[in-house]
PDB file of C-alpha atoms in Angstrom:
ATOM      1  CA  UNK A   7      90.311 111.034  57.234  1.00 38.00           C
ATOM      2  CA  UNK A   8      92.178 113.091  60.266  1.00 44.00           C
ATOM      3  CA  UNK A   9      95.504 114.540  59.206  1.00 46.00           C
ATOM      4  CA  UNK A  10      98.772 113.646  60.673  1.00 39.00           C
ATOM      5  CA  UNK A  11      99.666 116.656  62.767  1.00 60.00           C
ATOM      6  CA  UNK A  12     103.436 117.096  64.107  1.00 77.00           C
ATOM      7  CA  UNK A  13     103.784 116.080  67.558  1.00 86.00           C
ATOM      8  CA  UNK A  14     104.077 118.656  70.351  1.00 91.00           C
ATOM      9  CA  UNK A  15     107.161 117.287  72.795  1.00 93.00           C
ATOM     10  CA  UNK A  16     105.909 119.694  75.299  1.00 93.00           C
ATOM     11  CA  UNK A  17     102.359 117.920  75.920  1.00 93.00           C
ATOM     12  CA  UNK A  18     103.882 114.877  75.517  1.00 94.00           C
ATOM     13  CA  UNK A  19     106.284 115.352  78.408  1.00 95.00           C
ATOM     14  CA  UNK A  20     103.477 117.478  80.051  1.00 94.00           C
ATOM     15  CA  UNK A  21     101.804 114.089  80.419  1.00 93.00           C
ATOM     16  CA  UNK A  22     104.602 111.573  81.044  1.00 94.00           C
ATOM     17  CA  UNK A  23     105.380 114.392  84.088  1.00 94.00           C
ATOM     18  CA  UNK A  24     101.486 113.609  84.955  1.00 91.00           C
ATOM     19  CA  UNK A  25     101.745 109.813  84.967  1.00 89.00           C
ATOM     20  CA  UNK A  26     104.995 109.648  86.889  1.00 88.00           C
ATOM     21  CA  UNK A  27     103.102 111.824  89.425  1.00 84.00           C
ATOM     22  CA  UNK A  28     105.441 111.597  92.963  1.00 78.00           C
ATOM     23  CA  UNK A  29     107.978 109.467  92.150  1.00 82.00           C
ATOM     24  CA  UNK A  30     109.073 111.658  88.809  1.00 88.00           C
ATOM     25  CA  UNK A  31     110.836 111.326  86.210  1.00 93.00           C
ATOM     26  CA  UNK A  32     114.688 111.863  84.850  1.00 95.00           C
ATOM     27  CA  UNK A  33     115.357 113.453  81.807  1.00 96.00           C
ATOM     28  CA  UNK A  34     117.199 110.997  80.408  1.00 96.00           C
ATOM     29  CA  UNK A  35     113.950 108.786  80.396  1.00 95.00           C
ATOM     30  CA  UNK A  36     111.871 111.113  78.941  1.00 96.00           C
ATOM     31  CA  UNK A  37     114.365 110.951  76.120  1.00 96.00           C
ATOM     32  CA  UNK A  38     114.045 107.382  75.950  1.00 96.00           C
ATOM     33  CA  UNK A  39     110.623 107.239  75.740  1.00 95.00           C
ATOM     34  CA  UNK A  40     110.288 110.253  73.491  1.00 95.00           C
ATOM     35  CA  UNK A  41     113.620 109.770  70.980  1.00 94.00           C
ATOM     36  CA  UNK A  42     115.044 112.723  71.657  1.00 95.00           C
ATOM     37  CA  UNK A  43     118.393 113.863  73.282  1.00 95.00           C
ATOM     38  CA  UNK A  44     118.629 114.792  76.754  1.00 95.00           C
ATOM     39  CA  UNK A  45     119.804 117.954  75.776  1.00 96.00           C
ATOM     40  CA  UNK A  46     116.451 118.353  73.318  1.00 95.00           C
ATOM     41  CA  UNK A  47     114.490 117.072  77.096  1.00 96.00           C
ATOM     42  CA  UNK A  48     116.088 119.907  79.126  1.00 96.00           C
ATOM     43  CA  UNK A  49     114.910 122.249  76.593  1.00 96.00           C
ATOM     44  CA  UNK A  50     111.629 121.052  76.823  1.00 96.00           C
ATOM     45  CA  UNK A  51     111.932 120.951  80.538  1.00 96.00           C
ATOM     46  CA  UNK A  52     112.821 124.674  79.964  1.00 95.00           C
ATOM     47  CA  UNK A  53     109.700 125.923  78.189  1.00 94.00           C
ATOM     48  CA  UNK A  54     107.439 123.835  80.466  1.00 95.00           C
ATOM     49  CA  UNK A  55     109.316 125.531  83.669  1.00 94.00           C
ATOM     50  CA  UNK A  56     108.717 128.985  82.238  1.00 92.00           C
ATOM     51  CA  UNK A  57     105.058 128.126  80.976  1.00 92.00           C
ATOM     52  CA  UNK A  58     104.084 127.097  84.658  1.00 91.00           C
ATOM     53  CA  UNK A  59     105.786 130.506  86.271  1.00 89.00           C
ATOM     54  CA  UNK A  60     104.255 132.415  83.383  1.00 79.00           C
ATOM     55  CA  UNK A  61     100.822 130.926  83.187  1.00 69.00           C
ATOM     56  CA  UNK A  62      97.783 131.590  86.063  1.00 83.00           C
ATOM     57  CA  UNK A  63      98.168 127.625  86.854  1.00 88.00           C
ATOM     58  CA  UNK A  64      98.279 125.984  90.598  1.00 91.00           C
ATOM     59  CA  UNK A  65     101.233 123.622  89.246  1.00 91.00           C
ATOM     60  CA  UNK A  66     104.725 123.805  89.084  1.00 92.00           C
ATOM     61  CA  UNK A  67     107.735 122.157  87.821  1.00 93.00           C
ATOM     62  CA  UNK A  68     110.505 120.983  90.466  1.00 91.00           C
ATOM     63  CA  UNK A  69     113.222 119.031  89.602  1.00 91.00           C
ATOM     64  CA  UNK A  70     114.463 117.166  93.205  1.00 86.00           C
ATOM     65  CA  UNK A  71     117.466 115.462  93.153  1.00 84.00           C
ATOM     66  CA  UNK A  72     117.578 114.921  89.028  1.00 88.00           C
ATOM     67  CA  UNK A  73     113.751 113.977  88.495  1.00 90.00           C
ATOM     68  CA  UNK A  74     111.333 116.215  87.199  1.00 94.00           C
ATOM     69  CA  UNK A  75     107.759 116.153  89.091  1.00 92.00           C
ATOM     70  CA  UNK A  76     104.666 118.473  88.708  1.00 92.00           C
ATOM     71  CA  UNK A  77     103.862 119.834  92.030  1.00 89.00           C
ATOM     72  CA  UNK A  78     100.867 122.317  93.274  1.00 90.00           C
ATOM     73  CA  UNK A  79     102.144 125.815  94.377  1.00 90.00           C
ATOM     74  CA  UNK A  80     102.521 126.698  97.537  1.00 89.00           C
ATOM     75  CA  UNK A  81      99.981 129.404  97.022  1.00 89.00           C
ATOM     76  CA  UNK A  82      97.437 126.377  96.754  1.00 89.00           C
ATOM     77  CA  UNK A  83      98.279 124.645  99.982  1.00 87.00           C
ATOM     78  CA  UNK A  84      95.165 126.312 102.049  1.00 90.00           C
ATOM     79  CA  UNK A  85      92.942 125.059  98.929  1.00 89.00           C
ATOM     80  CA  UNK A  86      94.485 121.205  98.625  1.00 84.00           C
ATOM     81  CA  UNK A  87      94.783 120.924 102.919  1.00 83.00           C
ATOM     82  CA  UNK A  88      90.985 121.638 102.532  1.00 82.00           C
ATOM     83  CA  UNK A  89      90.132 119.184  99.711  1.00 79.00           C
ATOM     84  CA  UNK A  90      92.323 116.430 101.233  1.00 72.00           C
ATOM     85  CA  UNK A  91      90.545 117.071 104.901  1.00 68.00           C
ATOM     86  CA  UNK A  92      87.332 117.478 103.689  1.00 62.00           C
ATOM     87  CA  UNK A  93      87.715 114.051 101.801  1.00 56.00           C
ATOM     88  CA  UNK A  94      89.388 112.745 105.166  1.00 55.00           C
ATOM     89  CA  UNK A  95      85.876 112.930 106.588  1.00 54.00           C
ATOM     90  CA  UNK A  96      83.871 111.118 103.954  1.00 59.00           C
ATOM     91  CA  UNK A  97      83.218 107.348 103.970  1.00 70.00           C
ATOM     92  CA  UNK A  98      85.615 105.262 101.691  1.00 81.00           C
ATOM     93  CA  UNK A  99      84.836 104.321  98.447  1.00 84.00           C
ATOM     94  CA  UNK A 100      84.781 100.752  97.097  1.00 87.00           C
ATOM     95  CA  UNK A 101      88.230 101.407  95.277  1.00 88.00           C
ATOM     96  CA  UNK A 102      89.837 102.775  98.805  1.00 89.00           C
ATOM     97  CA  UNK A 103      88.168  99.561 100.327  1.00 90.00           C
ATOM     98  CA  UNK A 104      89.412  97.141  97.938  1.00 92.00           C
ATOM     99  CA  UNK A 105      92.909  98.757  98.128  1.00 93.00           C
ATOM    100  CA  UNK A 106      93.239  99.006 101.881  1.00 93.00           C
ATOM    101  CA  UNK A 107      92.442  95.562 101.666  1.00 92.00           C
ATOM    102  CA  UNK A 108      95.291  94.466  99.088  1.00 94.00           C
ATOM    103  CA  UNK A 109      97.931  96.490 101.902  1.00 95.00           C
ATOM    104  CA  UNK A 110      96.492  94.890 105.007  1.00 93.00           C
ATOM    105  CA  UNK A 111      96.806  91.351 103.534  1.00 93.00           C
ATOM    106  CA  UNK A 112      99.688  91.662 101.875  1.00 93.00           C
ATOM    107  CA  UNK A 113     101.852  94.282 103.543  1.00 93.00           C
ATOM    108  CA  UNK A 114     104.333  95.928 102.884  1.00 94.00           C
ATOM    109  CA  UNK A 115     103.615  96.227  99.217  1.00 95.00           C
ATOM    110  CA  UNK A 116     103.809  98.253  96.216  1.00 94.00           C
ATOM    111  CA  UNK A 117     102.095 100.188  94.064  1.00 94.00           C
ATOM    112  CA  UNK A 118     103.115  97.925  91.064  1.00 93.00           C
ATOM    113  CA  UNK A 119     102.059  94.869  93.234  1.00 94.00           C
ATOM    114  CA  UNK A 120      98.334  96.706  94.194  1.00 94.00           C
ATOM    115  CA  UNK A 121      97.929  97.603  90.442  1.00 93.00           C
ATOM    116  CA  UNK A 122      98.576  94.390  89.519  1.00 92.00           C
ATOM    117  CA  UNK A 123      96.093  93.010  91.805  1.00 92.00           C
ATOM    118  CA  UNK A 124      93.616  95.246  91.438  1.00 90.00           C
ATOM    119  CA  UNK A 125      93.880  95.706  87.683  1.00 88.00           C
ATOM    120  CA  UNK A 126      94.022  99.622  87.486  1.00 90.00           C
ATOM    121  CA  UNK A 127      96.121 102.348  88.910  1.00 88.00           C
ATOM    122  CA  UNK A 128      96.639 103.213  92.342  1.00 89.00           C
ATOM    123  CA  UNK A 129      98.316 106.417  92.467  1.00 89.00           C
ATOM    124  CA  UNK A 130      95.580 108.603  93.013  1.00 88.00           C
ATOM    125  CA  UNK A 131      93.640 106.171  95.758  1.00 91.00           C
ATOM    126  CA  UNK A 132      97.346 105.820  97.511  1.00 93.00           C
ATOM    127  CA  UNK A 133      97.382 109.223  97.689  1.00 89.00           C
ATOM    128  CA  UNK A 134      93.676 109.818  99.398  1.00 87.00           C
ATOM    129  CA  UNK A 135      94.479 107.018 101.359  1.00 92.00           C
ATOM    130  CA  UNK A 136      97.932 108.160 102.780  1.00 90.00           C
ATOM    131  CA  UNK A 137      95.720 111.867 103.193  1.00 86.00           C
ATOM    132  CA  UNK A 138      93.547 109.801 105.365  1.00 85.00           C
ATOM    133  CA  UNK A 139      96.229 108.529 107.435  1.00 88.00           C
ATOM    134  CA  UNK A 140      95.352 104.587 107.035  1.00 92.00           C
ATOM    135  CA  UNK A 141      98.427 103.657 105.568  1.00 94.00           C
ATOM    136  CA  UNK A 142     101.711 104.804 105.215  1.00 94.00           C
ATOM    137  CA  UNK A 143     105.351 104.476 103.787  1.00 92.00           C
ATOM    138  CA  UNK A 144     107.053 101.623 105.072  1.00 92.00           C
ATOM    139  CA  UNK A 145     110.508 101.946 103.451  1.00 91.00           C
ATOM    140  CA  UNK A 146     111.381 100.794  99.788  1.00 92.00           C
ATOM    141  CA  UNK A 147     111.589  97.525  98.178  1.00 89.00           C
ATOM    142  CA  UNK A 148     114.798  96.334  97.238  1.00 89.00           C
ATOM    143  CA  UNK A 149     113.415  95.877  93.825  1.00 87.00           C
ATOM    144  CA  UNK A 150     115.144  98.204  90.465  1.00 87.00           C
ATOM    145  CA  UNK A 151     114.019 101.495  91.058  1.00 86.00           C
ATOM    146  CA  UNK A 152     113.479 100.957  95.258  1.00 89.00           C
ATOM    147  CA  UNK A 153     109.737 101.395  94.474  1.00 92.00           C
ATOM    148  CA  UNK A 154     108.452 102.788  98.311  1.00 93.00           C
ATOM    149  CA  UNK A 155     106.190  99.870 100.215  1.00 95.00           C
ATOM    150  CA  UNK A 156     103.241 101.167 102.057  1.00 96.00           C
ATOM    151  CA  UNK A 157     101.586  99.169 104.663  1.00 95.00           C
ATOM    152  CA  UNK A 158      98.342 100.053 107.149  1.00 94.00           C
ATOM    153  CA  UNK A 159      98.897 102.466 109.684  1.00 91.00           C
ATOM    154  CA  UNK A 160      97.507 102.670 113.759  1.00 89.00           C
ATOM    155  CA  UNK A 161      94.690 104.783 112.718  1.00 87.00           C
ATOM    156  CA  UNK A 162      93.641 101.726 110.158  1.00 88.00           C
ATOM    157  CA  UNK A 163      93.568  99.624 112.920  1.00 88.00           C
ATOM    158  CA  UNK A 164      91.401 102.193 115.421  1.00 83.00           C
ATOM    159  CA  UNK A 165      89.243 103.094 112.233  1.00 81.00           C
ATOM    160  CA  UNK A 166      88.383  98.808 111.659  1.00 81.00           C
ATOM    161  CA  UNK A 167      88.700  98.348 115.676  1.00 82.00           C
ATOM    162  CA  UNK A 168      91.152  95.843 114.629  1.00 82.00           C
ATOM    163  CA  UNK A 169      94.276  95.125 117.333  1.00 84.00           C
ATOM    164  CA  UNK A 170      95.846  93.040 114.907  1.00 84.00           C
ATOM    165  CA  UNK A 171      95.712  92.083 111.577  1.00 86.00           C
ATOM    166  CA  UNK A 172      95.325  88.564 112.947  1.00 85.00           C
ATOM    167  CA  UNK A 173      91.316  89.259 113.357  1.00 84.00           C
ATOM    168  CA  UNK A 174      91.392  90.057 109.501  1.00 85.00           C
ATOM    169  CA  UNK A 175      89.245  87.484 108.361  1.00 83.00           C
ATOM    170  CA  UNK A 176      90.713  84.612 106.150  1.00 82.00           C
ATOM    171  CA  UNK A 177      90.861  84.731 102.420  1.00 77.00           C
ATOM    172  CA  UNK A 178      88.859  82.198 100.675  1.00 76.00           C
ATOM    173  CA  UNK A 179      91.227  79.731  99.215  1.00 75.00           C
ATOM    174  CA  UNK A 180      90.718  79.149  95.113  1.00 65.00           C
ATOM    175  CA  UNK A 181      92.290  76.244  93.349  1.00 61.00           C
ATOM    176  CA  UNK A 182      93.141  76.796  89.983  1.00 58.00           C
ATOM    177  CA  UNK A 183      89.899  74.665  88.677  1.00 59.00           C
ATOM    178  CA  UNK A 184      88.151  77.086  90.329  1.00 54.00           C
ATOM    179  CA  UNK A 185      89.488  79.553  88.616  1.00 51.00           C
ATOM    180  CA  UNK A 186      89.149  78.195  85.430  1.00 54.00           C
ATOM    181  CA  UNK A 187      85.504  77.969  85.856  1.00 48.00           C
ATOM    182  CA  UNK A 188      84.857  81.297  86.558  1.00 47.00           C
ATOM    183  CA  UNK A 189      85.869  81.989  82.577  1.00 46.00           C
ATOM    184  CA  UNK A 190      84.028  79.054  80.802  1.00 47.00           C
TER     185      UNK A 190
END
């Protein structure tokens, strides 16, 4: 039987910085989610600023305008600019597929909306897929929290010879029977 060990704040906000990737998050969420004060979050906040400066990492903390986001170093941009172009020039992958398809249909959209759609998250593939220039930001929803709305960009449209999204083809059209079916 594993023993109970004490929690370590600092790897637990480590990876709630993770998961919030761009967007961030505020300290006074983290000590929501953790059940701490703000004041023990800062602290934390502290010690993980100092760990990144002090460690031989390629992240950073930043805290722009009150939320807290890991970021790569600025020493790493010549290293990521390669990755990202590099991936710029290989073929899409069935996730980037599927999720370019979710934005062209349903533009503008949001993250929430693709993962909800698609099932899993869509952070990372947003990301690839904004590195690829076929979509883009297309303001924010006025939904709480203003998540940002991406929709397909001109190079989407070169890339699938499309000059509108008129010529995408129509979705097949389920009725709820249908849909039953499929899980009997």
């Amino acid at each position: 039987m594993s023993e109970l060990r004490e929690i370590d704040y600092e790897a637990v906000v480590e990876s709630l910085l993770y998961v919030a990737g761009d967007e961030g998050v505020k300290p006074e969420t983290i000590a929501y989610v953790i059940d701490k004060t703000k004041e023990d979050v800062m602290a934390l906040l502290v010690n993980l600023t100092h760990r990144y400066e002090s460690e031989h990492s390629g992240l950073e903390l930043v805290n722009y305008g009150g939320s807290y986001k890991l970021v790569t170093k600025q020493l790493m941009a010549p290293f990521v600019k390669k990755l990202l172009h590099e991936e710029k020039n290989n073929a899409l992958s069935q996730s980037a597929l599927e999720t370019l398809a979710i934005i062209a249909y349903k533009q503008p959209i949001t993250r929430v909306e693709i993962e909800e759609l698609r099932g899993v998250g869509a952070e990372m593939m947003l990301k690839k897929l904004l590195a690829k220039g076929l979509i883009k930001e297309a303001g924010r929803s006025e939904a709480p929290g203003r998540p940002i709305l991406y929709e397909v960009t001109e190079e989407f449209m070169d890339s699938f010879k499309l000059e509108n999204l008129d010529e995408l083809p129509d979705l097949p059209q389920y009725s709820k029977k249908d849909n039953e079916s499929l899980f009997d």
